[in-house]
């Protein structure tokens, strides 16, 4: 018996990276999965791979910036599989060119990120919750980010949007807990999804390596397994939490590397 046997999951942003990994893991552990993505070819291809491996999945188009499209994804899931008991609100955008510091950021980008990163979580949940109540319960999981817990020199809108996801997660958990609906988040640190692997120069990866407590970078499956756990009944007493999956990057006093260097210098003298 799979860890999420008999559950019906809608995964948004499922054609790549974290969503793709999660869709595969949920299906492997017995869930029926709808893979929804702007990249509908990618979603269909991934669903086919899941079916070829003996799982039950179907792909569909989703534009998470459009309310009616989110409703369609939830409605399609219910039509296809009879209910929805797991919702992974995973789509999120970032823009390093336009989402800058507070004085210089593009305000249209602020609105776009708030709409896609926060409002899509609200809407996905709003449309899925009545079905989950009818089904006797469910699990909603939202992709936040460590950027929602820490500040940065740029990406102010992204960080603010992900902080909003962290607290919206608590609100949903509070409001629908008595309906047996749990809502949790996952906050990835740097995860080497294909996009990140292709775009990040080695110098940037070296900075992450320097501050990670662990000697390696995160991969999509590290988040996928966390979401699988939160989707399963193994996590039945966990709600309103956002689990930080970040290789220990943010756990220590930030001055540790400097003090280590000072100590090394003193040892040499
Ligand atoms: N990769 C990281 O290091 C990292 C770190 C922290 C948080 N995150 C968060 O993880 C989530 C997934 O990121 P990823 O790294 O897997 O990205 P990714 O680029 O690998 O995949 C994102 C998927 O979302 C789809 N998508 C984009 N806009 C969409 C829209 N409007 N409607 C429907 N689908 C859309 C894309 O087509 C793509 O398939 C995001 O919320 C992101 O903010 C990622």
XYZ file of C-alpha atoms and ligand atoms in Angstrom:
313
model
C 0.000 0.000 0.000
C 1.424 3.365 -1.058
C 1.953 6.239 1.351
C -0.795 8.303 -0.318
C -2.866 5.430 -1.691
C -6.336 6.497 -2.807
C -5.689 10.233 -2.523
C -6.414 12.577 -5.417
C -3.842 15.320 -5.946
C -3.680 18.467 -8.031
C -0.097 19.686 -8.505
C 0.439 23.130 -10.032
C 3.634 23.944 -11.901
C 4.037 20.206 -12.436
C 5.943 20.216 -15.739
C 9.301 21.044 -14.184
C 11.444 21.119 -11.054
C 9.753 20.771 -7.672
C 6.238 20.198 -9.038
C 7.439 17.513 -11.445
C 9.343 15.646 -8.737
C 6.353 15.824 -6.406
C 3.911 14.596 -9.056
C 6.113 11.554 -9.717
C 6.504 10.758 -6.009
C 2.799 11.157 -5.231
C 1.873 8.881 -8.139
C 4.507 6.307 -7.183
C 3.001 6.211 -3.685
C -0.515 5.564 -4.941
C -2.154 8.965 -5.516
C -4.087 9.863 -8.636
C -2.429 13.025 -9.908
C -3.445 15.944 -12.114
C -0.373 17.758 -13.398
C -1.322 21.355 -14.225
C 1.067 23.738 -15.918
C 1.380 26.645 -18.311
C 3.634 24.266 -20.253
C 0.866 21.828 -21.151
C 3.112 19.696 -23.396
C 5.487 19.188 -20.483
C 2.605 18.343 -18.151
C 1.147 15.846 -20.640
C 4.533 14.253 -21.232
C 5.165 13.842 -17.496
C 1.682 12.363 -17.007
C 2.395 9.875 -19.799
C 5.663 8.872 -18.078
C 3.738 8.294 -14.851
C 1.169 6.149 -16.656
C 3.946 4.203 -18.419
C 5.372 3.452 -14.972
C 2.000 2.082 -13.841
C 0.661 5.195 -12.111
C -2.541 7.171 -12.671
C -2.040 10.734 -13.900
C -3.252 13.264 -16.412
C -1.848 16.585 -17.593
C -3.689 19.835 -18.237
C -3.151 23.516 -19.019
C -3.113 25.982 -16.132
C -2.418 29.688 -16.016
C -2.051 30.352 -12.292
C -2.380 34.104 -12.864
C -6.005 33.666 -13.995
C -8.790 32.891 -11.510
C -10.989 30.978 -13.985
C -8.058 28.776 -15.012
C -7.399 27.798 -11.382
C -11.079 26.961 -10.932
C -10.977 24.871 -14.105
C -7.997 22.905 -12.749
C -9.829 22.078 -9.520
C -13.081 21.263 -11.371
C -11.196 19.088 -13.870
C -9.534 17.150 -11.039
C -12.895 16.462 -9.406
C -14.465 15.485 -12.749
C -11.560 13.205 -13.632
C -11.085 11.454 -10.286
C -14.276 12.138 -8.309
C -12.729 14.382 -5.633
C -9.634 16.356 -4.619
C -7.905 15.518 -1.339
C -4.399 16.919 -1.928
C -3.652 20.332 -3.391
C -0.045 21.349 -4.009
C -0.045 25.103 -4.705
C 3.436 25.225 -6.166
C 3.540 27.799 -8.969
C 5.688 30.790 -8.102
C 7.521 33.417 -10.127
C 10.664 35.416 -9.539
C 12.302 38.112 -11.662
C 15.866 39.135 -10.956
C 15.783 41.967 -13.497
C 12.661 43.820 -12.341
C 12.140 42.797 -8.714
C 14.849 44.932 -7.144
C 15.230 46.949 -3.935
C 12.267 48.913 -2.607
C 13.232 52.224 -4.251
C 13.982 50.784 -7.674
C 11.634 47.858 -8.166
C 9.118 47.771 -10.989
C 5.669 48.133 -9.417
C 3.984 46.147 -12.158
C 6.276 43.279 -11.226
C 5.205 43.648 -7.590
C 1.556 43.226 -8.657
C 2.392 40.292 -10.925
C 4.316 38.408 -8.231
C 1.661 39.051 -5.595
C -0.992 37.815 -8.017
C 0.787 34.626 -9.048
C 2.669 33.773 -5.853
C 0.002 34.631 -3.258
C -3.400 34.978 -4.892
C -3.063 31.652 -6.740
C -2.566 29.951 -3.355
C -5.682 31.670 -2.018
C -7.741 30.769 -5.099
C -6.574 27.164 -5.403
C -7.462 26.677 -1.752
C -10.785 28.518 -2.042
C -11.925 26.287 -4.921
C -10.592 23.014 -3.453
C -11.754 23.395 0.168
C -15.507 22.779 -0.410
C -14.636 19.517 -2.222
C -12.254 18.520 0.572
C -14.955 19.183 3.158
C -17.316 16.981 1.146
C -14.608 14.289 1.000
C -14.137 14.418 4.786
C -10.792 16.202 4.726
C -7.657 16.946 2.783
C -4.147 18.325 2.757
C -3.108 21.601 1.165
C 0.604 22.245 0.704
C 1.987 25.592 -0.444
C 5.445 26.313 -1.816
C 6.918 29.219 0.108
C 10.659 29.993 0.078
C 13.426 30.814 2.526
C 13.099 34.267 0.941
C 9.886 34.521 2.969
C 11.864 34.263 6.212
C 15.003 36.252 5.426
C 15.691 39.576 3.701
C 17.874 40.112 0.655
C 19.388 43.069 -1.227
C 16.965 42.535 -4.120
C 13.791 40.474 -4.841
C 11.703 42.475 -2.358
C 8.402 41.486 -3.990
C 9.328 37.808 -4.132
C 10.312 37.787 -0.453
C 7.173 39.645 0.614
C 4.988 37.334 -1.478
C 6.530 34.196 0.034
C 6.185 35.597 3.567
C 2.507 36.100 2.734
C 2.306 32.439 1.683
C 3.753 31.393 5.055
C 1.048 33.253 6.969
C -1.790 32.454 4.569
C -0.873 28.821 5.254
C -1.560 29.414 8.969
C -4.874 31.148 8.200
C -6.113 28.272 6.046
C -4.980 25.759 8.688
C -6.806 27.721 11.382
C -10.023 28.239 9.450
C -10.497 24.681 8.125
C -8.719 22.486 10.676
C -12.027 21.424 12.220
C -13.064 20.225 8.752
C -10.123 17.846 8.869
C -8.219 19.926 6.334
C -4.548 20.461 7.053
C -2.525 23.215 5.406
C 1.258 23.344 5.486
C 4.052 24.937 3.537
C 7.474 23.965 2.348
C 10.210 26.610 2.196
C 13.006 25.585 -0.146
C 16.454 27.088 0.028
C 18.405 26.941 -3.218
C 17.228 23.868 -5.109
C 19.055 22.797 -8.230
C 16.080 22.427 -10.531
C 16.979 22.318 -14.244
C 16.387 26.079 -14.519
C 18.638 26.833 -11.552
C 21.330 24.422 -12.804
C 21.387 26.069 -16.223
C 21.275 29.664 -15.045
C 23.426 29.917 -11.943
C 27.131 30.552 -12.508
C 29.600 28.463 -10.439
C 30.551 31.553 -8.389
C 26.981 31.793 -7.074
C 26.844 28.072 -6.286
C 30.138 28.477 -4.385
C 28.541 31.133 -2.175
C 25.710 28.748 -1.335
C 28.193 25.944 -0.643
C 30.091 28.197 1.741
C 27.033 28.895 3.894
C 25.225 25.530 3.673
C 25.771 23.408 6.775
C 25.687 20.344 4.501
C 28.303 19.720 1.807
C 25.852 19.535 -1.099
C 23.062 21.470 -2.792
C 19.344 20.742 -2.639
C 17.529 18.859 -5.385
C 13.884 18.799 -6.455
C 13.317 15.436 -4.758
C 14.333 16.934 -1.389
C 11.237 19.106 -1.641
C 9.174 16.376 -3.318
C 9.687 13.971 -0.416
C 8.730 16.693 2.072
C 5.518 17.393 0.170
C 4.811 13.650 -0.057
C 5.097 13.457 3.744
C 2.803 16.469 4.206
C 0.280 14.999 1.747
C 0.259 11.647 3.540
C -1.468 10.728 6.794
C 2.005 10.286 8.343
C 1.841 14.039 9.021
C -1.743 13.982 10.354
C -0.963 16.098 13.449
C 1.024 18.746 11.562
C -0.812 21.827 10.338
C -0.076 25.510 9.822
C 3.657 24.825 9.620
C 6.107 25.711 6.899
C 8.976 23.242 6.825
C 12.317 24.759 5.900
C 14.260 22.505 3.524
C 17.472 24.433 3.053
C 20.551 22.369 3.907
C 21.178 24.282 7.121
C 21.966 27.404 5.105
C 20.146 29.734 7.484
C 20.584 28.020 10.850
C 23.826 29.490 12.098
C 24.957 32.904 13.244
C 25.930 34.573 9.925
C 29.318 35.555 11.324
C 30.479 31.911 11.661
C 32.540 31.830 8.418
C 34.250 35.111 9.380
C 35.134 33.834 12.852
C 36.389 30.564 11.359
C 38.680 32.557 9.033
C 39.889 34.667 11.971
C 40.578 31.511 13.965
C 42.489 29.969 11.043
C 44.616 33.116 10.810
C 45.305 33.047 14.564
C 46.289 29.349 14.343
C 48.807 30.177 11.602
C 50.437 32.998 13.596
N 14.344 26.244 -7.186
C 14.585 26.940 -6.099
O 15.754 27.147 -5.711
C 13.438 27.478 -5.266
C 13.732 28.047 -4.040
C 12.694 28.549 -3.264
C 11.388 28.471 -3.714
N 11.126 27.924 -4.929
C 9.721 27.886 -5.345
O 9.408 26.598 -5.835
C 8.316 26.687 -6.761
C 8.649 25.875 -7.997
O 9.865 26.335 -8.512
P 10.851 25.441 -9.396
O 12.224 25.824 -8.996
O 10.441 24.032 -9.381
O 10.579 26.116 -10.833
P 10.603 25.554 -12.310
O 10.862 26.740 -13.170
O 11.502 24.360 -12.446
O 9.094 25.065 -12.523
C 8.035 25.964 -12.455
C 6.882 25.442 -13.303
O 5.794 26.354 -13.143
C 5.224 26.606 -14.421
N 4.573 27.918 -14.420
C 5.155 29.133 -14.390
N 4.211 30.092 -14.394
C 3.014 29.465 -14.419
C 1.681 29.906 -14.439
N 1.359 31.211 -14.429
N 0.689 28.988 -14.444
C 0.977 27.663 -14.451
N 2.226 27.178 -14.446
C 3.238 28.072 -14.431
C 6.380 26.526 -15.398
O 5.930 26.255 -16.721
C 7.215 25.388 -14.797
O 6.847 24.137 -15.328
C 8.080 28.176 -6.979
O 6.998 28.596 -6.170
C 9.365 28.816 -6.496
O 9.184 30.139 -6.044
C 12.118 27.424 -5.722
